[in-house]
mmCIF file of C-alpha atoms in Angstrom:
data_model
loop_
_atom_site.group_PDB
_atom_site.id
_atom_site.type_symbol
_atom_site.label_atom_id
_atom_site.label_comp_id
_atom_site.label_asym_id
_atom_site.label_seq_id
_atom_site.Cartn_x
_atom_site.Cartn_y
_atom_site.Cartn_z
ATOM 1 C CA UNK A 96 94.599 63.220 211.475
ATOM 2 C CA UNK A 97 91.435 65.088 209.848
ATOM 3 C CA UNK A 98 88.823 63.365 208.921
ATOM 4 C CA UNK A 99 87.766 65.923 206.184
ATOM 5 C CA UNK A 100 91.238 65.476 204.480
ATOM 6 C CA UNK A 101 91.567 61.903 204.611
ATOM 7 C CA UNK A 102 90.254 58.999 202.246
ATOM 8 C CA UNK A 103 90.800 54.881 202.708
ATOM 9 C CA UNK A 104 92.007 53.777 199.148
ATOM 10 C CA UNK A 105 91.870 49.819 198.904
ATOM 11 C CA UNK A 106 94.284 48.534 196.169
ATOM 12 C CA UNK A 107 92.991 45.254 193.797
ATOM 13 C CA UNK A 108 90.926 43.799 196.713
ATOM 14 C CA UNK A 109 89.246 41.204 193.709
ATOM 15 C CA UNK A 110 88.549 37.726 193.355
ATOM 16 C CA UNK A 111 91.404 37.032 191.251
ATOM 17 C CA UNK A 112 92.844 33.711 193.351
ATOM 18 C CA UNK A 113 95.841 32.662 190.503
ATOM 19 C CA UNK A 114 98.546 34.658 192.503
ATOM 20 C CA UNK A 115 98.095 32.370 195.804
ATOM 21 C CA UNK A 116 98.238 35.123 198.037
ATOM 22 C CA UNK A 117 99.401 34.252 201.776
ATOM 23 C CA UNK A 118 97.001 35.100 204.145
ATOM 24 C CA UNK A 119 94.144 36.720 202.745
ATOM 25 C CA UNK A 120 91.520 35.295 205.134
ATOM 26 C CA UNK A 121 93.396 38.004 207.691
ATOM 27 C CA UNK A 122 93.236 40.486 205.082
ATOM 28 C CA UNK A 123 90.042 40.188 204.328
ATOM 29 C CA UNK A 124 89.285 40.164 207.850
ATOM 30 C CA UNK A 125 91.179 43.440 208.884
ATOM 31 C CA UNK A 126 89.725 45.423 205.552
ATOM 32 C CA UNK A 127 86.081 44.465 206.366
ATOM 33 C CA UNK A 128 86.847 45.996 210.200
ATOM 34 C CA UNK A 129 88.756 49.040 208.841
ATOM 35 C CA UNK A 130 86.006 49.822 205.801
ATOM 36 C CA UNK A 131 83.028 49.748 208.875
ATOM 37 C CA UNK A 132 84.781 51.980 210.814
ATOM 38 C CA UNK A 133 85.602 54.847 207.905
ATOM 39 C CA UNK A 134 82.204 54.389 206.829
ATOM 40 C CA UNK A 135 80.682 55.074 210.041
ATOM 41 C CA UNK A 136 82.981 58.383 210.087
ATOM 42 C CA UNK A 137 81.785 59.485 206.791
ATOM 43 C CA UNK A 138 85.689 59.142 205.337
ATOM 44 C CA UNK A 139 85.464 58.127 201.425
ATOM 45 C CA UNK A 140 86.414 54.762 200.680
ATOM 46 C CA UNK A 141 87.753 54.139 196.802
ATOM 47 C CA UNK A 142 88.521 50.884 195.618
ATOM 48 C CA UNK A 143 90.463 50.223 192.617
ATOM 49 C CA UNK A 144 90.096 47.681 190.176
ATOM 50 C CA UNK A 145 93.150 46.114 187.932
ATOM 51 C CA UNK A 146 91.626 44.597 185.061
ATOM 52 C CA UNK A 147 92.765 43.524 181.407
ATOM 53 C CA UNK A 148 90.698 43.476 178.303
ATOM 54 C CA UNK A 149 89.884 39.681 177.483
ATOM 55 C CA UNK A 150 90.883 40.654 173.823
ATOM 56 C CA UNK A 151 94.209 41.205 175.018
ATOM 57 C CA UNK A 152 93.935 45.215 173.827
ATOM 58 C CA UNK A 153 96.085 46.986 176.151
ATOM 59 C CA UNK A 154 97.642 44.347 177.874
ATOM 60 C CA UNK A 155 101.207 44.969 179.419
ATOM 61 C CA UNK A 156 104.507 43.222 177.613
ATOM 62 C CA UNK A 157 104.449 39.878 178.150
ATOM 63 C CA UNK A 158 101.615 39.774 180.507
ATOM 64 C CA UNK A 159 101.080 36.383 181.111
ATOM 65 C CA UNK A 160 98.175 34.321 179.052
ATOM 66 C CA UNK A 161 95.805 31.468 179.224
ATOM 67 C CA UNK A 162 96.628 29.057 176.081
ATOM 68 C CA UNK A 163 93.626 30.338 174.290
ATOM 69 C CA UNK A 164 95.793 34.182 174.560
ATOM 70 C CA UNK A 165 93.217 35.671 176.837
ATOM 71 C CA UNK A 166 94.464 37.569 179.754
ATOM 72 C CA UNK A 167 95.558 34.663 182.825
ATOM 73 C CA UNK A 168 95.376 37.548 185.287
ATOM 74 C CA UNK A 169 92.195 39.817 185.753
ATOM 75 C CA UNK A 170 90.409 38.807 182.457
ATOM 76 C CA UNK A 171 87.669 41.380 182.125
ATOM 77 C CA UNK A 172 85.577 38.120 180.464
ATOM 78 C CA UNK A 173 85.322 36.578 184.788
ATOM 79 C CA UNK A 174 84.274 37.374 187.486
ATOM 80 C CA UNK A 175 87.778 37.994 188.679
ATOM 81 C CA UNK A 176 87.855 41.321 188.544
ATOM 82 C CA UNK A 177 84.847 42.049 190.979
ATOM 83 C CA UNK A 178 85.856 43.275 194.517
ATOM 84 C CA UNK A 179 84.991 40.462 196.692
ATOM 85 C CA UNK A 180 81.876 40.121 198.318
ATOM 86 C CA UNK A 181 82.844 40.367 202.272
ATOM 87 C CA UNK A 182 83.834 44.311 201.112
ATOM 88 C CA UNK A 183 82.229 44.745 197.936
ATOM 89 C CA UNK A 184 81.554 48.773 197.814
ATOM 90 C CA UNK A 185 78.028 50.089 198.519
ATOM 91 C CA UNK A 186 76.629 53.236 197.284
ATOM 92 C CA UNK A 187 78.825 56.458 197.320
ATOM 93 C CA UNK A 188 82.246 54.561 197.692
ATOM 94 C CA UNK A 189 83.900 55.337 194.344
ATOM 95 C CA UNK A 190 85.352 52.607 192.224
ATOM 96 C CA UNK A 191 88.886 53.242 189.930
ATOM 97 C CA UNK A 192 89.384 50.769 187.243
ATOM 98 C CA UNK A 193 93.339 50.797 185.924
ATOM 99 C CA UNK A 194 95.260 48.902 183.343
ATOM 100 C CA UNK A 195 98.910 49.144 185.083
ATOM 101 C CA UNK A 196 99.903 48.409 188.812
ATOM 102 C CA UNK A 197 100.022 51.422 189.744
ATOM 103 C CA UNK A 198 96.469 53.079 190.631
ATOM 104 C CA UNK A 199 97.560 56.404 189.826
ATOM 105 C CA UNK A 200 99.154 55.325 185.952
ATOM 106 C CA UNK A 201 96.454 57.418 183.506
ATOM 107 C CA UNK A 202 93.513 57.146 186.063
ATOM 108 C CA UNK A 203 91.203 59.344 187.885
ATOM 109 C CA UNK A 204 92.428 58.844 191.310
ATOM 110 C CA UNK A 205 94.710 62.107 191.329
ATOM 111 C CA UNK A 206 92.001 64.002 189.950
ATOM 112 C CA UNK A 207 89.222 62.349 192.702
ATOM 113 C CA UNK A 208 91.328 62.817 195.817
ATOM 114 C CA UNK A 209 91.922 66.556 194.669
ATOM 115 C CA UNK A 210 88.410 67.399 194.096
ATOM 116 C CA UNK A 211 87.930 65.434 198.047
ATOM 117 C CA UNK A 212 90.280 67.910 198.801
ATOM 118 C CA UNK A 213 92.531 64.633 200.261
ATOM 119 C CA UNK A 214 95.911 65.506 201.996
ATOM 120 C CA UNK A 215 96.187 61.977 203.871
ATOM 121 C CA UNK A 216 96.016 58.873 202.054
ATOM 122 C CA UNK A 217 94.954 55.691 204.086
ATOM 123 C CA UNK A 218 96.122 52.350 202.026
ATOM 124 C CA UNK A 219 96.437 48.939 201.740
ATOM 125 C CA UNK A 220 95.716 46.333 199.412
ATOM 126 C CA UNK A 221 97.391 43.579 196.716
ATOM 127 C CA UNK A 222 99.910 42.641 196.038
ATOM 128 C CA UNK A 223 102.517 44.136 198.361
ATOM 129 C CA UNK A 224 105.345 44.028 195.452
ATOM 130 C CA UNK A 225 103.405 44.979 192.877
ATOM 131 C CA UNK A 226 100.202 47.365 192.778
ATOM 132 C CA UNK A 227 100.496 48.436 196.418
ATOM 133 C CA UNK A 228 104.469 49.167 195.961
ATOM 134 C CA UNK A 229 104.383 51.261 192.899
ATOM 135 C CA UNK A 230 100.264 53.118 193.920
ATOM 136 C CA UNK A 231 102.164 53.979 197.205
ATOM 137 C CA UNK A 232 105.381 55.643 195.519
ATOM 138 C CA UNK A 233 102.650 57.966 192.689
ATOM 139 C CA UNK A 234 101.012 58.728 195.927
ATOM 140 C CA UNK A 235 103.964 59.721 197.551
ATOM 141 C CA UNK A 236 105.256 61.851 194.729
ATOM 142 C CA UNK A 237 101.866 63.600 194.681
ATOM 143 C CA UNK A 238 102.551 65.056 197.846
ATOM 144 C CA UNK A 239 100.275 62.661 199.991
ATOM 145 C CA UNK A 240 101.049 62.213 203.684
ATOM 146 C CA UNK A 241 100.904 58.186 203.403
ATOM 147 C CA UNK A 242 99.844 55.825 206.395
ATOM 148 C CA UNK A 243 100.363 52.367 205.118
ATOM 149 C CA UNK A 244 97.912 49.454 207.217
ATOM 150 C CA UNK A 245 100.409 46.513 206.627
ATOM 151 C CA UNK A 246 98.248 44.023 207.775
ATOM 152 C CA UNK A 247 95.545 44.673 204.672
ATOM 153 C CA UNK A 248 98.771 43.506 202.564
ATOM 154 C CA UNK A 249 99.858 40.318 201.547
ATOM 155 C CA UNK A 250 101.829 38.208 198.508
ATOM 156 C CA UNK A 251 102.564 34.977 196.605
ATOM 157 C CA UNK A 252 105.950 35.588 199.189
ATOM 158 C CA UNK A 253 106.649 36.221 202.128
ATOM 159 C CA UNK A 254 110.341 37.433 200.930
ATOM 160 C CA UNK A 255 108.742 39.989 198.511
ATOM 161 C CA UNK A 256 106.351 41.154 201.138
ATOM 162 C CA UNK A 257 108.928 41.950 203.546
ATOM 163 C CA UNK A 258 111.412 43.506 201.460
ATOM 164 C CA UNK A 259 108.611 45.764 199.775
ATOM 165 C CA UNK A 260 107.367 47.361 203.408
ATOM 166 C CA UNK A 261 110.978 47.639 203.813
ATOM 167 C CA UNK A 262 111.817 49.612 200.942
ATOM 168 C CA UNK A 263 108.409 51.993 200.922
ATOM 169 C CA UNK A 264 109.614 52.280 204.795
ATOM 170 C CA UNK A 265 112.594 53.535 203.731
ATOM 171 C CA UNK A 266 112.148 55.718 200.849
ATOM 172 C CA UNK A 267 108.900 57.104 201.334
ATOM 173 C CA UNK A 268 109.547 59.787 203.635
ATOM 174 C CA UNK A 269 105.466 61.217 204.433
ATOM 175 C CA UNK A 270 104.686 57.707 205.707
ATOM 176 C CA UNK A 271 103.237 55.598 209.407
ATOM 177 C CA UNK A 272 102.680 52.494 209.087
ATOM 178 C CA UNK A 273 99.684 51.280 211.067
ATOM 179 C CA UNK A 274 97.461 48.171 211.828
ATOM 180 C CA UNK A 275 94.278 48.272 211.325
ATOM 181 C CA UNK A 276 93.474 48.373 215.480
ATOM 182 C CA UNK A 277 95.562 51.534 215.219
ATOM 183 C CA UNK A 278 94.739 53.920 212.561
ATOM 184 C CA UNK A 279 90.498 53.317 213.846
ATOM 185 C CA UNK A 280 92.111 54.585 217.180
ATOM 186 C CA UNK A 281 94.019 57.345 215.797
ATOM 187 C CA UNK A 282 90.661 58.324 213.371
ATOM 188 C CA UNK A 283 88.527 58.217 216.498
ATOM 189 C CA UNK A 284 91.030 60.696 218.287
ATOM 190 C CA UNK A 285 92.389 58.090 220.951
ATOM 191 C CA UNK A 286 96.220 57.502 221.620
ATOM 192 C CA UNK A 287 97.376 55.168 218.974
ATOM 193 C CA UNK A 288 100.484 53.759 217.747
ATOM 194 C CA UNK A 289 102.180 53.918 214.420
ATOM 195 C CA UNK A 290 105.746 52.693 213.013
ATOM 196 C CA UNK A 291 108.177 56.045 211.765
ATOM 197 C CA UNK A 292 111.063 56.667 210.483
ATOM 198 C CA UNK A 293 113.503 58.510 212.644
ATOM 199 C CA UNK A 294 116.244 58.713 209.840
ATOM 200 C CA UNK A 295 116.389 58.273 205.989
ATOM 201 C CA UNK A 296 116.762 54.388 204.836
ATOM 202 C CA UNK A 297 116.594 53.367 208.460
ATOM 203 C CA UNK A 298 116.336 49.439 207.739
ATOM 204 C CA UNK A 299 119.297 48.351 206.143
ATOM 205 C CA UNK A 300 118.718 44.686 205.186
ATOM 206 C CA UNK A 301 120.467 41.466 204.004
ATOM 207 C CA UNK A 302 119.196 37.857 202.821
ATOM 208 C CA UNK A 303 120.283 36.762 206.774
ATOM 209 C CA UNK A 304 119.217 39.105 208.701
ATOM 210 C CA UNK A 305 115.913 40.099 206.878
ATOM 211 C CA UNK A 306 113.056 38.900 209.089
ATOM 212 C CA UNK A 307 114.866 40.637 212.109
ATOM 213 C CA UNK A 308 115.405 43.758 210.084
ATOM 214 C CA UNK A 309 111.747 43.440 209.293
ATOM 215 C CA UNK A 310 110.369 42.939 212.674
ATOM 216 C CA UNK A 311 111.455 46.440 213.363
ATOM 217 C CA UNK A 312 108.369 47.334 211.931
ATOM 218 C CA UNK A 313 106.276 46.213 214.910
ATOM 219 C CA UNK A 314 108.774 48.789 216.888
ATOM 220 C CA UNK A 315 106.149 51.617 217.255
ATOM 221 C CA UNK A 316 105.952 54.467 218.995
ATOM 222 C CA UNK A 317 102.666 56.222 220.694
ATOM 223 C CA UNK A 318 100.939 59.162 219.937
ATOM 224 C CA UNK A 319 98.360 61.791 221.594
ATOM 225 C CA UNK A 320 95.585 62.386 218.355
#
């Protein structure tokens, strides 16, 4: 992959705690590693912020509320909204605030990974079946090559988790899927190794057979950089 095409985009990594994400000690964890390592390569790192007026202007249907009617997710009035501290952005990583899930819904971000002159999209974030799931299909139909680092991405359920990887494995056609240990390995030119689809809609799912359909994903294949 080339460096001078490429850009780490880190979806909702905030303080907002009411979803009780699974896991996000390890996601924390793995984002800290993989921001060091794109930093020290000179790759731009964006960060994008959902937030939601306190006033309630511009909130989404039946967004859920506090009993006073302010926003209960990402109120613009706490702290919430700040990207935690362990990653919190330092100066030139570029910030994209957004009022939908999806980071691409009347943003910049098109517009700033055009003018970076951005072909391959590195992403991850929060939460799987939600902002991560919809920002990865508006990437996708943008004409970014996508390489998904599952273990940056976590939610309330494990179920929804697993059947959204599934589905953007599926349907998203420009797309690895890396961990984090991989795609520093494949930036820094080393043999690496990546999940692929070798066929369209290659994990064909049911309620009983899901976790073994999902492990699949761990099923990867090596590659010469």
């Amino acid at each position: 992959m080339n460096k001078h095409n490429t850009a780490l985009v880190l979806i909702d990594l905030q303080k907002e705690s009411n979803f009780g994400l699974k896991q996000m000690d390890q996601v924390v964890t793995n984002a800290n590693r993989l921001i060091n390592g794109f930093r020290e390569m000179d790759i731009p790192i964006i960060y994008t912020r959902q937030i939601n007026r306190a006033d309630g202007v511009g909130l989404s249907l039946k967004d859920p509320l506090n009993d006073d009617g302010t926003p209960f997710y990402y109120n613009s009035a706490s702290e919430n909204i700040e990207i935690l501290d362990e990653i919190k952005p330092k100066n030139g990583d570029i910030v994209i605030d957004k009022y939908r899930w999806s980071a691409f819904h009347e943003t910049s971000l098109d517009l700033t990974l055009k003018s970076l002159n951005v072909k391959n999209v590195v992403i991850g974030g929060v939460v799987t079946d939600g902002c991560l799931v919809t920002s990865v299909f508006d990437a996708y139909f943008r004409d970014y090559q996508i390489h998904l680092i599952k273990d940056i991405c976590t939610a309330s359920n494990t179920g929804s988790h697993m059947a959204s990887l599934m589905m953007i494995a599926n349907w998203v056609y420009a797309l690895k899927i890396y961990d984090t240990a991989n795609i520093l390995k494949c930036m820094n030119g080393e043999e690496y190794e990546a999940w692929e689809a070798d066929t369209v809609d290659p994990l064909h799912y049911t309620p009983e057979n899901m976790q073994e359909i999902f492990n699949k994903l761990n099923e990867q294949r090596r590659y010469s950089s």
